[in-house]
Coordinates of C-alpha atoms and ligand atoms in Angstrom, one line a residue:
M1 CA -32.1 64.9 112.8
L2 CA -30.3 63.2 110.1
G3 CA -32.4 62.1 107.2
T4 CA -30.9 58.8 106.6
R5 CA -30.9 59.2 102.6
T6 CA -29.4 62.4 103.1
L7 CA -26.1 61.1 104.8
R8 CA -25.8 57.4 102.6
V9 CA -25.3 60.6 99.4
F10 CA -23.0 62.1 102.2
A11 CA -21.5 58.8 103.0
D12 CA -20.9 57.6 99.6
G13 CA -19.4 60.8 98.5
F14 CA -16.8 60.6 102.0
G15 CA -13.5 58.6 102.0
G16 CA -13.0 58.4 105.8
E17 CA -15.2 56.6 108.4
V18 CA -18.5 57.9 109.3
I19 CA -19.8 56.9 113.0
R20 CA -24.0 57.8 112.9
P21 CA -25.4 57.2 116.4
G22 CA -26.5 53.5 117.4
E23 CA -23.0 51.8 115.0
P24 CA -21.2 49.7 117.7
K25 CA -18.1 51.9 117.2
Y26 CA -20.4 55.2 118.7
D27 CA -19.5 55.0 122.0
A28 CA -15.9 54.7 121.8
A29 CA -16.5 57.4 119.0
R30 CA -18.3 60.1 121.5
A31 CA -15.7 59.3 124.2
V32 CA -13.4 62.7 124.7
W33 CA -10.3 62.2 128.0
N34 CA -12.7 64.2 130.2
G35 CA -14.6 61.7 131.1
L36 CA -17.9 64.3 133.4
V37 CA -18.5 65.1 129.9
D38 CA -20.6 62.5 127.9
R39 CA -22.2 64.3 124.6
R40 CA -23.8 62.2 121.9
P41 CA -22.8 63.8 118.4
G42 CA -25.6 63.4 115.8
L43 CA -22.4 62.4 113.4
V44 CA -18.5 61.0 113.9
V45 CA -17.1 62.3 111.0
R46 CA -12.7 60.6 110.1
P47 CA -11.0 62.3 107.9
N48 CA -8.5 60.7 105.4
G49 CA -7.5 63.7 104.4
T50 CA -7.9 67.4 103.5
A51 CA -10.3 67.1 100.3
D52 CA -12.8 64.7 103.3
V53 CA -12.3 67.9 106.0
V54 CA -13.8 70.3 102.7
S55 CA -16.9 67.1 102.2
A56 CA -17.6 67.0 105.9
L57 CA -16.6 71.1 106.3
R58 CA -19.7 71.4 103.4
F59 CA -21.7 69.2 104.3
A60 CA -21.5 69.7 107.7
R61 CA -23.5 73.5 106.7
E62 CA -25.6 72.2 104.5
Q63 CA -27.5 70.2 107.1
D64 CA -26.8 73.6 109.7
L65 CA -24.9 71.6 111.4
V66 CA -23.0 72.1 115.0
V67 CA -19.3 71.4 114.2
A68 CA -16.2 69.9 117.1
V69 CA -13.3 69.6 115.5
R70 CA -10.8 66.7 117.5
G71 CA -7.5 66.7 117.6
G72 CA -6.2 63.6 120.4
G73 CA -9.5 65.5 121.9
H74 CA -7.8 66.0 125.4
S75 CA -9.7 69.3 125.6
I76 CA -10.5 69.8 129.1
P77 CA -14.1 71.3 128.6
G78 CA -14.9 68.7 126.0
F79 CA -14.9 71.1 122.5
S80 CA -14.1 68.0 120.6
T81 CA -18.1 66.7 120.4
C82 CA -20.9 68.0 120.5
D83 CA -24.4 67.2 121.7
D84 CA -26.5 66.5 117.9
G85 CA -24.1 67.7 115.7
I86 CA -21.1 66.8 113.8
V87 CA -17.8 65.9 114.6
I88 CA -14.4 65.7 112.5
D89 CA -12.4 63.3 114.2
L90 CA -9.2 64.0 113.0
S91 CA -7.3 60.4 114.2
R92 CA -6.5 59.1 110.9
M93 CA -4.3 61.6 110.4
R94 CA -1.7 61.3 112.2
G95 CA 1.9 61.9 111.9
A96 CA 5.1 63.3 112.1
T97 CA 7.9 63.9 109.3
I98 CA 11.0 65.0 110.4
D99 CA 13.6 66.9 108.2
P100 CA 16.4 66.9 110.1
A101 CA 18.5 69.1 107.9
H102 CA 16.8 71.4 107.8
R103 CA 16.1 70.9 111.3
T104 CA 11.5 71.2 110.2
A105 CA 8.4 69.0 111.2
V106 CA 5.4 68.8 110.4
C107 CA 2.9 67.4 111.7
A108 CA -0.9 66.0 110.6
G109 CA -3.8 68.0 111.8
G110 CA -5.2 64.8 114.3
A111 CA -1.4 63.9 115.4
L112 CA -0.5 63.3 119.1
L113 CA 2.7 64.6 120.4
S114 CA 4.9 61.3 120.8
E115 CA 4.6 60.6 117.3
L116 CA 6.1 64.6 117.1
D117 CA 8.4 64.0 120.4
N118 CA 9.1 59.9 119.5
A119 CA 10.0 61.3 115.1
A120 CA 12.5 64.7 116.6
Q121 CA 14.2 62.3 119.0
A122 CA 15.3 59.8 116.8
V123 CA 17.1 62.4 114.9
G124 CA 18.5 64.3 118.0
L125 CA 16.2 67.1 117.4
V126 CA 13.1 68.6 119.4
C127 CA 9.4 70.3 119.4
P128 CA 8.8 72.7 123.2
V129 CA 5.7 70.5 123.6
G130 CA 3.0 69.1 126.9
V131 CA 3.6 67.1 129.2
V132 CA 1.6 64.3 128.2
S133 CA 2.6 62.2 125.0
H134 CA -0.8 61.0 124.4
T135 CA -2.9 65.1 124.0
G136 CA -3.4 66.2 120.4
V137 CA -0.1 68.9 118.8
A138 CA -3.9 71.0 117.7
G139 CA -5.8 71.7 120.2
L140 CA -1.8 72.3 122.7
T141 CA -0.4 74.6 119.2
L142 CA -3.5 76.2 119.0
G143 CA -3.3 77.4 122.1
G144 CA -0.2 77.7 123.1
G145 CA 1.6 74.7 124.5
M146 CA 3.3 75.0 127.7
G147 CA 5.9 72.0 128.7
R148 CA 8.9 71.5 130.6
L149 CA 11.2 73.1 127.9
Q150 CA 9.1 76.8 127.8
R151 CA 12.1 78.5 129.7
K152 CA 15.2 77.8 127.2
F153 CA 13.4 77.1 123.5
G154 CA 9.6 78.8 125.2
L155 CA 5.9 77.8 123.5
T156 CA 4.8 75.0 121.2
I157 CA 3.8 78.4 119.1
D158 CA 6.8 79.9 119.0
S159 CA 7.8 77.4 116.8
L160 CA 5.4 77.1 114.9
R161 CA 7.0 78.7 111.6
A162 CA 2.4 77.4 109.2
V163 CA -0.6 76.1 109.8
D164 CA -2.4 74.7 106.5
L165 CA -6.3 75.2 107.2
V166 CA -9.6 74.3 106.1
T167 CA -12.0 77.2 106.3
A168 CA -15.5 78.0 106.6
E169 CA -15.9 78.6 104.0
G170 CA -14.5 75.2 102.8
G171 CA -12.1 75.8 101.2
T172 CA -8.1 76.2 102.0
V173 CA -5.7 78.0 103.2
R174 CA -1.9 78.5 104.9
A175 CA -0.7 80.8 107.6
S176 CA 2.6 81.8 108.6
A177 CA 4.6 85.3 108.6
D178 CA 4.5 85.9 105.1
E179 CA 1.6 84.1 104.2
N180 CA -1.6 85.9 106.1
P181 CA 0.3 86.3 108.4
D182 CA -2.4 88.7 111.2
L183 CA -4.2 85.2 110.0
F184 CA -1.4 83.7 111.7
W185 CA -1.3 86.2 114.8
G186 CA -4.8 84.6 116.3
I187 CA -3.8 80.8 115.7
R188 CA -0.8 82.0 118.1
G189 CA -3.5 81.6 121.3
A190 CA -6.3 81.8 119.9
G191 CA -6.2 79.1 116.9
A192 CA -9.5 76.6 117.7
N193 CA -11.7 79.4 116.6
F194 CA -10.4 79.5 112.7
G195 CA -10.8 77.0 111.2
V196 CA -9.6 72.9 111.4
A197 CA -5.7 72.3 111.6
T198 CA -4.0 69.7 109.3
S199 CA -1.1 70.8 109.4
F200 CA 1.9 71.8 111.7
E201 CA 5.5 73.2 110.4
Y202 CA 7.7 73.5 113.2
V203 CA 11.3 74.4 113.4
L204 CA 13.5 72.1 115.3
H205 CA 15.7 72.4 118.5
P206 CA 19.0 69.6 118.8
L207 CA 18.8 67.6 121.6
D208 CA 20.4 64.6 121.5
H209 CA 22.1 63.6 125.2
P210 CA 19.7 63.1 127.9
I211 CA 18.0 65.5 129.8
T212 CA 18.7 65.5 133.8
H213 CA 14.6 65.1 135.6
G214 CA 12.6 64.1 138.8
T215 CA 10.5 65.2 141.7
V216 CA 11.4 65.0 145.2
V217 CA 8.8 64.6 148.1
Y218 CA 9.2 66.4 151.4
P219 CA 6.7 66.4 154.3
I220 CA 4.3 69.2 153.8
E221 CA 5.6 70.5 156.7
R222 CA 8.2 71.7 155.0
A223 CA 6.4 73.8 151.7
G224 CA 6.7 77.4 153.5
E225 CA 11.1 76.6 152.8
L226 CA 10.8 74.6 149.7
A227 CA 8.3 77.2 148.1
Q228 CA 11.2 79.7 148.2
L229 CA 14.2 78.3 147.5
F230 CA 11.7 76.6 144.2
T231 CA 11.5 80.9 143.8
E232 CA 15.1 81.0 144.2
I233 CA 16.0 79.1 141.5
S234 CA 14.1 80.0 138.8
E235 CA 15.0 83.6 139.1
T236 CA 18.9 82.9 139.0
G237 CA 18.5 79.5 137.7
P238 CA 19.5 79.2 133.3
D239 CA 17.8 78.8 130.3
E240 CA 18.2 75.1 130.7
L241 CA 15.6 75.2 134.0
W242 CA 12.7 74.4 134.7
L243 CA 11.2 73.9 138.0
G244 CA 7.3 72.6 139.2
F245 CA 6.8 73.5 142.6
Y246 CA 3.5 71.5 144.1
I247 CA 1.1 70.5 146.7
R248 CA -1.3 67.6 146.1
L249 CA -2.2 64.1 148.3
A250 CA 0.8 62.3 148.0
L251 CA -0.9 58.8 145.8
P252 CA -1.0 56.9 144.9
T253 CA -0.7 56.2 149.2
E254 CA 1.5 52.6 148.4
D255 CA 3.9 54.6 146.5
F256 CA 5.3 56.4 149.5
P257 CA 6.6 56.1 152.8
P258 CA 4.6 55.5 155.9
G259 CA 2.7 59.0 157.5
I260 CA 3.3 60.2 154.0
G261 CA 1.3 58.6 151.4
G262 CA -1.9 59.1 151.6
R263 CA -1.3 63.2 152.6
P264 CA -0.9 66.3 151.9
I265 CA 2.7 66.3 150.9
A266 CA 5.0 69.3 148.6
A267 CA 7.3 68.6 145.7
V268 CA 9.5 70.7 143.1
S269 CA 9.9 68.3 139.8
V270 CA 12.9 69.4 137.3
L271 CA 13.9 68.7 134.3
H272 CA 17.4 70.7 133.6
C273 CA 18.3 69.9 128.9
G274 CA 21.8 70.9 129.6
Q275 CA 24.1 68.3 130.2
P276 CA 23.9 66.3 133.1
R277 CA 27.2 67.7 134.5
E278 CA 25.7 70.5 134.1
A279 CA 22.8 69.7 135.6
E280 CA 24.1 68.5 138.5
R281 CA 26.1 72.1 138.6
D282 CA 23.5 74.0 138.9
L283 CA 20.4 71.4 141.3
G284 CA 23.6 71.8 143.3
R285 CA 21.1 74.0 146.1
L286 CA 18.2 71.2 146.3
R287 CA 20.6 68.5 146.1
A288 CA 22.0 70.0 149.7
F289 CA 17.5 70.5 150.7
G290 CA 17.2 67.9 152.3
H291 CA 17.3 63.8 151.9
P292 CA 13.6 63.6 150.0
V293 CA 10.8 61.2 151.9
A294 CA 10.3 60.3 148.5
G295 CA 11.2 60.6 144.7
S296 CA 14.3 61.1 142.7
I297 CA 16.4 63.1 140.5
E298 CA 17.9 61.6 137.7
P299 CA 19.6 61.6 133.5
K300 CA 16.9 60.5 131.9
P301 CA 16.2 60.5 127.7
H302 CA 13.8 62.9 127.2
L303 CA 11.1 60.2 125.8
S304 CA 10.7 58.3 128.9
A305 CA 10.5 61.9 130.9
Q306 CA 7.9 62.4 128.6
R307 CA 5.7 59.1 129.0
L308 CA 6.0 59.5 132.8
A309 CA 2.7 61.3 133.2
D310 CA 0.5 58.3 130.7
V311 CA -1.0 56.7 133.3
S312 CA -1.9 58.6 135.9
S313 CA -3.3 60.7 133.5
A314 CA -5.8 58.1 131.6
W315 CA -9.1 59.0 129.6
G316 CA -11.0 58.6 131.4
H317 CA -11.2 60.5 134.7
R318 CA -13.3 62.9 135.7
F319 CA -11.8 66.4 135.9
Y320 CA -11.3 69.3 137.1
M321 CA -9.3 72.8 136.8
K322 CA -8.5 76.1 137.2
S323 CA -5.2 78.8 136.6
A324 CA -4.3 82.1 137.0
F325 CA -0.4 83.9 136.0
L326 CA 1.1 84.9 138.9
R327 CA 3.8 88.0 138.8
S328 CA 5.2 86.8 141.7
L329 CA 4.9 83.2 144.5
P330 CA 4.3 85.1 147.8
G331 CA 3.6 82.6 151.1
E332 CA 0.2 84.5 151.8
L333 CA -0.1 81.7 149.2
V334 CA 1.9 79.4 149.8
D335 CA -0.1 78.9 152.9
M336 CA -3.2 78.7 151.2
A337 CA -2.7 76.5 149.3
V338 CA -1.2 74.2 152.1
Q339 CA -4.7 74.7 153.5
R340 CA -6.3 73.8 151.0
A341 CA -4.3 70.5 150.3
H342 CA -6.4 69.9 153.4
G343 CA -10.0 70.1 152.2
I344 CA -9.0 68.4 148.6
P345 CA -12.0 65.7 148.3
E346 CA -12.0 62.2 150.1
G347 CA -11.6 60.3 147.2
A348 CA -10.1 62.6 144.8
G349 CA -6.6 63.2 143.7
G350 CA -6.0 66.9 143.8
E351 CA -2.8 70.1 143.3
F352 CA -1.8 73.5 143.7
G353 CA 0.7 73.7 140.4
F354 CA 3.4 76.5 140.0
W355 CA 5.9 76.7 137.1
S356 CA 8.8 78.6 136.3
W357 CA 7.8 80.9 133.4
G358 CA 9.5 83.6 131.6
R359 CA 13.5 83.4 129.2
A360 CA 12.0 82.4 125.7
I361 CA 9.1 82.8 126.7
A362 CA 9.2 85.9 127.6
E363 CA 11.4 87.0 124.8
V364 CA 8.8 87.3 122.2
P365 CA 6.7 89.9 123.0
E366 CA 3.9 90.2 125.3
D367 CA 1.9 91.2 121.5
A368 CA 3.6 88.8 118.8
T369 CA 0.7 87.0 118.7
A370 CA -2.2 86.5 120.4
F371 CA -1.4 83.8 123.1
T372 CA -1.5 86.2 126.6
G373 CA 0.8 86.0 129.4
R374 CA 4.1 85.6 128.6
T375 CA 5.4 88.7 131.2
A376 CA 3.9 86.3 134.1
A377 CA 6.7 85.1 136.5
Y378 CA 4.6 82.0 136.9
W379 CA 1.9 79.9 136.4
M380 CA -0.1 78.3 138.7
G381 CA -3.0 75.6 138.7
A382 CA -6.0 74.4 140.8
E383 CA -6.3 70.4 139.3
I384 CA -8.2 68.0 140.5
Q385 CA -9.2 64.2 139.3
W386 CA -11.7 61.2 140.8
D387 CA -13.8 58.7 139.2
D388 CA -17.5 58.9 141.7
P389 CA -19.9 61.3 140.0
A390 CA -21.6 61.6 142.9
L391 CA -18.4 64.2 143.4
D392 CA -18.5 66.7 140.5
G393 CA -19.3 68.9 143.2
P394 CA -17.3 69.3 146.1
C395 CA -14.4 68.5 143.0
R396 CA -14.9 71.7 140.8
E397 CA -15.8 73.5 144.3
W398 CA -12.5 72.9 145.9
A399 CA -10.3 73.7 142.4
R400 CA -13.0 77.4 142.2
A401 CA -12.6 78.3 146.0
G402 CA -8.7 77.9 145.5
M403 CA -8.2 80.1 143.1
A404 CA -10.2 82.0 144.9
D405 CA -7.9 84.1 146.2
V406 CA -5.6 84.3 143.3
G407 CA -6.9 87.6 141.9
P408 CA -4.8 90.2 143.7
F409 CA -0.9 88.2 142.2
A410 CA -2.2 87.2 139.5
T411 CA -0.7 89.3 136.0
S412 CA -3.4 89.2 133.2
G413 CA -4.5 86.9 130.4
R414 CA -5.7 83.3 131.2
Y415 CA -4.0 79.8 129.4
V416 CA -7.3 78.8 127.1
N417 CA -6.2 75.6 127.0
D418 CA -6.4 75.1 131.3
V419 CA -10.1 76.9 130.9
A420 CA -12.2 74.5 132.3
E421 CA -15.5 76.5 131.6
P422 CA -17.5 75.5 128.1
R423 CA -19.1 79.5 128.2
E424 CA -16.0 81.9 129.5
N425 CA -15.2 84.9 129.2
S426 CA -13.3 84.9 126.1
R427 CA -11.7 88.8 127.6
A428 CA -10.2 87.7 130.9
I429 CA -9.1 85.4 128.3
Y430 CA -6.3 88.2 125.4
G431 CA -7.2 91.4 127.7
D432 CA -9.5 94.1 125.5
G433 CA -7.3 95.2 122.4
K434 CA -5.7 91.6 121.1
Y435 CA -9.8 91.0 122.0
E436 CA -11.5 92.9 120.0
R437 CA -8.5 92.3 117.2
L438 CA -9.7 88.9 116.8
V439 CA -13.0 89.6 117.1
G440 CA -11.9 91.5 113.3
L441 CA -9.7 88.1 112.2
K442 CA -12.5 86.2 113.2
R443 CA -14.9 88.1 111.1
I444 CA -13.3 87.7 108.3
W445 CA -12.4 84.0 108.7
D446 CA -15.4 82.5 110.1
P447 CA -18.1 85.5 110.0
D448 CA -20.8 82.7 110.7
N449 CA -19.0 81.4 113.8
V450 CA -18.6 78.0 112.5
F451 CA -16.1 76.8 114.7
R452 CA -18.2 77.9 118.3
M453 CA -16.6 74.4 120.4
N454 CA -13.8 76.5 121.8
Q455 CA -13.2 79.5 124.2
N456 CA -15.9 81.3 121.1
I457 CA -14.3 84.5 120.2
R458 CA -18.2 86.2 118.3
P459 CA -18.0 87.2 115.0
Ligands
LIG1 P1 -9.3 68.3 121.5 O1 -9.9 67.9 122.9 O2 -8.9 67.6 120.3 O3 -9.2 69.9 121.1 C1 -9.1 70.9 122.1 C2 -9.9 71.8 121.0 O4 -8.5 72.2 119.7 C3 -11.0 72.5 120.6 O5 -11.4 73.7 120.9 C4 -10.8 71.4 118.5 O6 -12.1 72.3 117.9 C5 -9.8 72.1 118.2 N1 -8.5 71.2 117.6 C6 -8.3 70.0 117.5 N2 -8.0 69.4 116.3 C7 -8.0 70.2 115.2 C8 -7.7 70.9 114.4 N3 -7.1 70.0 113.9 N4 -7.8 72.2 113.4 C9 -8.5 73.2 114.4 N5 -9.3 73.2 116.2 C10 -8.6 71.9 117.0 N6 -1.9 72.4 127.7 C11 -0.2 72.5 127.4 O7 -0.4 73.0 127.0 N7 0.6 71.7 127.8 C12 0.5 70.3 128.4 O8 1.6 70.1 129.2 C13 -0.3 69.5 129.0 N8 -0.5 68.9 129.5 C14 -2.4 68.0 130.6 C15 -2.7 67.0 130.0 C16 -3.6 66.1 129.5 C17 -3.9 65.3 130.1 C18 -4.5 66.9 129.1 C19 -6.3 66.8 129.3 C20 -4.3 68.7 129.1 C21 -3.2 69.0 128.7 N9 -3.0 70.1 128.5 C22 -1.7 70.6 128.4 C23 -3.8 71.3 127.5 C24 -4.3 70.8 126.2 O9 -3.2 71.4 126.1 C25 -5.3 71.3 126.1 O10 -6.3 70.3 126.6 C26 -6.0 70.9 124.2 O11 -6.2 71.5 123.7 C27 -5.3 69.8 123.9 O12 -5.9 69.2 121.9 P2 -6.7 68.3 121.9 O13 -5.7 67.8 120.0 O14 -5.8 67.2 122.8 O15 -7.8 68.2 122.5

């Protein structure tokens, strides 16, 4: 428990905002994206800049407080809040600055994907990031960063050039290929373990024309054929073409024709980042598959695709997931997903998703970054969202059971940002060799494990 006087002395010297339990803003300040997470920090501080981050971190260490760092607040296990300790919430450190001549962007540590997307697209450039625009740049990048441009431009970390960090000691350090390259290696996949990132520098890529994007929905009975087509197009299609194959409930029911709404369906999503005429050519086989029962694929501005899931993925719902990297997508896995889709607890929205992987991701050697899983053919996830607390157990169990049979088809490594269990074995995420290397880095940069609200590398 923090003494009133101690707190006052800290707050008087702190440039940003300090929010204590009982204050009107406290409940909003302690909330994170996942409605399953309900923690009560002793203090939430919102730095205005690096000097405030340093001062908050020093105070936390003096007072021996658990430290949670918050970027966009999207951590699925809720690592960006804590009980009793201090939340260093970077939501006042926002913004993305673009240098069009050098095709680079610098984002503040609390920036959201929308800020990077909007600023880059304003000058016909893009950074490959995730698919919900209110996600934090920081957490997404520090874990890896999957998205629909990944086969052309790689993971977000593959466009990362440098990170500025406040270290556990309260110092500042820059990590890049030239400065502290070992730390830069670890930051790209296990980054939440090493400090508070106050800025990120990215290289950007040209994208100044409409992309071709959308989802087409088919009856669940066609799931097997559609999955086969998905794998064939994933293997033979160009790097510009990303595909996702989904088995999910057709929700909201009223958006679908009678007999389809509310039931399991099979769907394919695509994003083609080449010219629209090239997209039409590359989507020919999908167009020929047959008339979908819902959905469409059409040219649109990249930004409109980036915002499409913002409402369905709004803050406050309860959410759980498990994921894996697959070496192939055999029919038996599709059959399993179809069968499990019929068992999604009533009142919840659940899905199995399969994303085409490889290409630019696999061009970066597996040992070049801490991120593990570049050699997979597909990413697979079981995701479920609900609101009724009575469904917490059944929904978690549905996702766990859905992924229980995936082991024989999985490659090594897990995507750290998908790991919803707060105390997962980090060795399984990175593999033994990389885990040991990360422990070595942790002993150098955070020997007291100040940054432990994450999938933790124990020093
Ligand atoms: P936070 O909860 O703020 O932080 C997540 C972790 O990073 C915590 O451990 C936190 O301490 C640490 N952290 C945050 N900021 C900093 C910082 N500045 N310095 C040091 N550590 C920090 N992932 C993808 O790859 N692609 C997607 O398309 C995608 N879509 C998603 C959609 C939704 C709706 C959600 C909820 C998640 C999605 N994710 C996706 C996963 C997402 O990348 C992770 O949840 C990520 O950690 C969120 O980052 P954040 O900054 O919003 O989260």
